[in-house]
Coordinates of C-alpha atoms in Angstrom, one line a residue:
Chain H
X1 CA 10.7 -4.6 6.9
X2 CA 9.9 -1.4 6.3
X3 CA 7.7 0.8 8.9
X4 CA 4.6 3.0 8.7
X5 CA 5.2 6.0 6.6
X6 CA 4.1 9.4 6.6
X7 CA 4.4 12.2 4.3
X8 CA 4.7 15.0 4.4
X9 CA 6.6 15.1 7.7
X10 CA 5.9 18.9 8.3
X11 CA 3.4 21.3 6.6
X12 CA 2.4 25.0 7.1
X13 CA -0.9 25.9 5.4
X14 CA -3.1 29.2 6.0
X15 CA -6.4 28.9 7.5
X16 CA -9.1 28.4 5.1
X17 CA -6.9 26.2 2.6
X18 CA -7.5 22.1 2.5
X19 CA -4.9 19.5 3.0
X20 CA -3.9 15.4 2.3
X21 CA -1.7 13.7 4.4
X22 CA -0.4 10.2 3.5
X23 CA -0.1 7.4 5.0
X24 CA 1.7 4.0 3.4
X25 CA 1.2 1.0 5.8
X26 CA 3.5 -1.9 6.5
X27 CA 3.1 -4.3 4.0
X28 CA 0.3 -7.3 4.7
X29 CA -1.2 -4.7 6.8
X30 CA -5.0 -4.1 5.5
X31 CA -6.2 -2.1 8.7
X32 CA -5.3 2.0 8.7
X33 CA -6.2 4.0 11.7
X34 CA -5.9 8.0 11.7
X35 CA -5.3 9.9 15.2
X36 CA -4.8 13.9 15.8
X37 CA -2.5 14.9 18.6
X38 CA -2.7 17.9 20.1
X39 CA -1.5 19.3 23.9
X40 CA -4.9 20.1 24.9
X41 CA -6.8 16.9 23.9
X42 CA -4.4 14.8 23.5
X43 CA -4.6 11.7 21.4
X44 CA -7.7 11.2 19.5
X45 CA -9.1 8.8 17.2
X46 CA -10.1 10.1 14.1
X47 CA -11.0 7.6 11.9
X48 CA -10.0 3.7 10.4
X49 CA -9.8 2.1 6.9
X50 CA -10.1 -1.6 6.3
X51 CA -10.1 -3.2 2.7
X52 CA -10.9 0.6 1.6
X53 CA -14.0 0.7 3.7
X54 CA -14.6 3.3 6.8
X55 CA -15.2 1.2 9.4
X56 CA -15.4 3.7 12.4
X57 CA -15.2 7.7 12.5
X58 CA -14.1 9.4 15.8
X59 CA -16.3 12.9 17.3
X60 CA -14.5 15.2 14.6
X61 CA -16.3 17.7 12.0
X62 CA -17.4 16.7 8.2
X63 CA -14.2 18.6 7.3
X64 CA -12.1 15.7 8.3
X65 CA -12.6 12.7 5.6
X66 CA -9.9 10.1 4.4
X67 CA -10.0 6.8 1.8
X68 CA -7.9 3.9 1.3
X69 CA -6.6 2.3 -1.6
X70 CA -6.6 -1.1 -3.0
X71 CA -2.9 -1.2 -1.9
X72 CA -4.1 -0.1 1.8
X73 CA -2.3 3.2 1.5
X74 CA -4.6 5.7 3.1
X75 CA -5.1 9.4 2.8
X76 CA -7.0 12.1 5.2
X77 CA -7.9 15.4 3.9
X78 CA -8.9 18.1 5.8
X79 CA -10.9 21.3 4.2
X80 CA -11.5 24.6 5.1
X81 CA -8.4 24.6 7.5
X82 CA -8.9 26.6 11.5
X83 CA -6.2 27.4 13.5
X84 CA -7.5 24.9 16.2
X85 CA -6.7 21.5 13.4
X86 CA -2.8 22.6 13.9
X87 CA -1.9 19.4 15.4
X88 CA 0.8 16.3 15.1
X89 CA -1.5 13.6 12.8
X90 CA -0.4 10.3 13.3
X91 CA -1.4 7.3 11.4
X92 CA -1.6 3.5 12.9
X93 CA -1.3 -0.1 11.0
X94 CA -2.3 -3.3 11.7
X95 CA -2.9 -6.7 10.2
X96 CA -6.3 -7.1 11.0
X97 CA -9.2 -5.8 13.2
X98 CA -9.2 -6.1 16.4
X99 CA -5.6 -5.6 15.8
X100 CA -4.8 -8.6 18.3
X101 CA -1.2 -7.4 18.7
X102 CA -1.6 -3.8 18.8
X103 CA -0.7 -1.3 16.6
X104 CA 2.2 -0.1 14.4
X105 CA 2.5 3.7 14.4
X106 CA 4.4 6.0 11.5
X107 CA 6.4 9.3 12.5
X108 CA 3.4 11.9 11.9
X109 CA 2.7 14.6 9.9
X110 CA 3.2 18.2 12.1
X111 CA 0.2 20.5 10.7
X112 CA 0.6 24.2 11.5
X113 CA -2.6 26.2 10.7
X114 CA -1.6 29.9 10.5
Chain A
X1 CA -12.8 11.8 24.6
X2 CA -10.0 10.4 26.8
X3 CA -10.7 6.9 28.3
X4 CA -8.9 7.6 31.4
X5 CA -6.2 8.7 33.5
X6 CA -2.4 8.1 33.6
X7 CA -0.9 8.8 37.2
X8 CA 1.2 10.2 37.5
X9 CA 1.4 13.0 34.8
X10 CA 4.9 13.4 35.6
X11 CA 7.8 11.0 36.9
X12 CA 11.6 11.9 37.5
X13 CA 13.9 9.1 38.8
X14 CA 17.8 7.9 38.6
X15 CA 18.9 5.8 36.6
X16 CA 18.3 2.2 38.0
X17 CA 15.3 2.8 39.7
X18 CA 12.1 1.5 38.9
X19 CA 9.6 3.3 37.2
X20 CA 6.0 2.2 37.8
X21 CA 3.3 4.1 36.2
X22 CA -0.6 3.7 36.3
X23 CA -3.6 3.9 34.0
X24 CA -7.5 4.1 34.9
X25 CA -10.4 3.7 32.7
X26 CA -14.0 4.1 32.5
X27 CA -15.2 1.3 30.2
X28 CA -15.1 -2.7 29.0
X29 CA -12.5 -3.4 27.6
X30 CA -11.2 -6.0 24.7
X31 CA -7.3 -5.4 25.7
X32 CA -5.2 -2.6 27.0
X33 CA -1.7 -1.5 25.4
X34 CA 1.0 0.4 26.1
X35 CA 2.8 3.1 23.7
X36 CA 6.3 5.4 24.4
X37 CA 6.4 8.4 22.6
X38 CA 9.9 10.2 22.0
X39 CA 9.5 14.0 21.5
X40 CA 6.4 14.4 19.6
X41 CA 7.1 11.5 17.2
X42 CA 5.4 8.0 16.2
X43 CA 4.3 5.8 19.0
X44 CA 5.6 2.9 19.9
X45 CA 4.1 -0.1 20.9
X46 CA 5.8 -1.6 24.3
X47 CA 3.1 -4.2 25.2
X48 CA -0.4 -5.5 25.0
X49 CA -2.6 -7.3 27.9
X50 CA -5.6 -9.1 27.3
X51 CA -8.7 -8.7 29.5
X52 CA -8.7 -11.9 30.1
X53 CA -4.7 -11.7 31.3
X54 CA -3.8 -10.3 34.7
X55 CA 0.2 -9.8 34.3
X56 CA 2.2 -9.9 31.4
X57 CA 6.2 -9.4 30.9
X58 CA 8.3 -8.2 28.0
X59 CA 11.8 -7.6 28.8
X60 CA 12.3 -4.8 31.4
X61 CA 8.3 -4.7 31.3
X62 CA 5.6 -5.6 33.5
X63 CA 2.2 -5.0 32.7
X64 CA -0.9 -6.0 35.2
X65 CA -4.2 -5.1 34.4
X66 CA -7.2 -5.4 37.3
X67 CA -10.8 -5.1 35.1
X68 CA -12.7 -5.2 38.5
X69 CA -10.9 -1.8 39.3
X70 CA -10.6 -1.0 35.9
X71 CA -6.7 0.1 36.0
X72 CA -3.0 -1.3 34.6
X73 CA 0.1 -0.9 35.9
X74 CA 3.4 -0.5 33.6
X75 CA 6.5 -1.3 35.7
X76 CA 9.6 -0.3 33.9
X77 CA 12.8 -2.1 35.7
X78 CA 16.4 -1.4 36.1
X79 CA 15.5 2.4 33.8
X80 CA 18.1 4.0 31.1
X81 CA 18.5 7.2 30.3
X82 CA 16.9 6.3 26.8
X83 CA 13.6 5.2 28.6
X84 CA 13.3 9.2 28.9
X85 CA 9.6 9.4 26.8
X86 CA 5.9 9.7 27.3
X87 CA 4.0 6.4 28.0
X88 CA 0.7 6.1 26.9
X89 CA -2.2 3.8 28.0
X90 CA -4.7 3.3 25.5
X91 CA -7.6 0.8 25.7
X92 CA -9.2 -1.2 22.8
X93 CA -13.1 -1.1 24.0
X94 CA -14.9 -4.4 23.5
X95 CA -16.7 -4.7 20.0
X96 CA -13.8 -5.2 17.9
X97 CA -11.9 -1.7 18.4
X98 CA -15.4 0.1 17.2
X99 CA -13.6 2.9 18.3
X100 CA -10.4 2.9 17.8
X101 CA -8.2 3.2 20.8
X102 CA -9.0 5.8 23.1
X103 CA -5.9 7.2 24.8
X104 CA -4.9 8.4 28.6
X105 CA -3.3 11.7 28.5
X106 CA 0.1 10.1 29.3
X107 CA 2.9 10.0 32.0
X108 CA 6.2 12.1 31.1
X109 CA 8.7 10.2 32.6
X110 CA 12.8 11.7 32.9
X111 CA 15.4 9.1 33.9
X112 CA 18.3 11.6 35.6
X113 CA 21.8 10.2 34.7

């Protein structure tokens, strides 16, 4: 079946400028997680989706925000864009929550801030 | 914030050799997992322990988790060159993942040919 997907899988945007990232989960999977990777911080969560609801929002600014859709597909946006958001965003399915058999994870989406 | 520590940061062994990495955290947990991470792509899952398990195998795998001192263990046997990655702990805090998973900063590991 087919895996987590993210699109785009690279973007360059200019600081100041917003951006959506996409995220299409695996099919029967109603539970979207977001996460920003970056070398100094690492992995961090940023926020999850279930049946189009925010269920739980990680220690990042107002700027970051996200939905979900009836068919679970998920988008983050992020507005007024620093150099410090340039990061590797990767997005997380599962069936339900907890998700009892962890996590499915799509490719990423490389943000450069410039 | 990060949940805890992987140690070591880095590993370099021959192919063959057993790779055994190690994971602390700081706080209850529902169930701890481990992810590989090729080159700044996806994660993958490997293998999840319940806090209520103390061992668990998947293949090459072994995972042990010890809640009194708050640490895991992932033993990779008998490594390939293609086990060459980043391995990730990442813990599921009690509550029903209220938190998401909260992520070590990860062991590079480098299987030599």
């Amino acid at each position: 079946k087919a895996g987590v997907t993210q699109t785009p899988r690279y973007l360059i945007k200019t600081r100041g400028q917003q951006v959506t990232l996409s995220c299409s989960p695996i099919s029967g999977h109603r539970s979207v997680s977001w996460y920003q990777q970056t070398p100094g911080q690492g992995l961090q969560f940023l926020f999850e989706y279930f049946s189009e609801t925010q269920r739980n929002k990680g220690n990042f600014p107002g700027r970051f925000s996200g939905r979900q859709f009836s068919n679970s597909r998920s988008e983050m946006n992020v507005s007024t864009l620093e150099l410090g958001d340039s990061a590797l965003y990767l997005c997380a399915s599962s069936r339900g929550r907890p998700a009892s058999y962890g996590y499915t994870f799509g490719s990423g989406t490389r943000l450069t801030v410039v | 914030s990060q949940q805890g520590e992987e140690d070591p940061q880095a590993l370099s062994i021959q192919e063959g050799e057993n790779a055994t990495m190690n994971c602390s955290y700081k706080t209850s947990i529902n169930n701890l997992q481990w992810y590989r991470q090729n080159s700044g792509r996806g994660l993958v899952h490997l293998i999840l322990i319940r806090s209520n398990e103390r061992e668990k195998h998947s293949g090459r795998l072994r995972v042990t988790l010890d809640t009194s001192k708050k640490s895991s263990s992932l033993l990779i046997t008998a490594s390939r060159a293609a086990d060459t990655a980043s391995y990730f702990c990442a813990t599921d805090s009690s509550g029903g993942g209220a938190d998401g998973l909260t992520f070590g900063k990860g062991t590079h590991l480098i299987i030599q040919p």
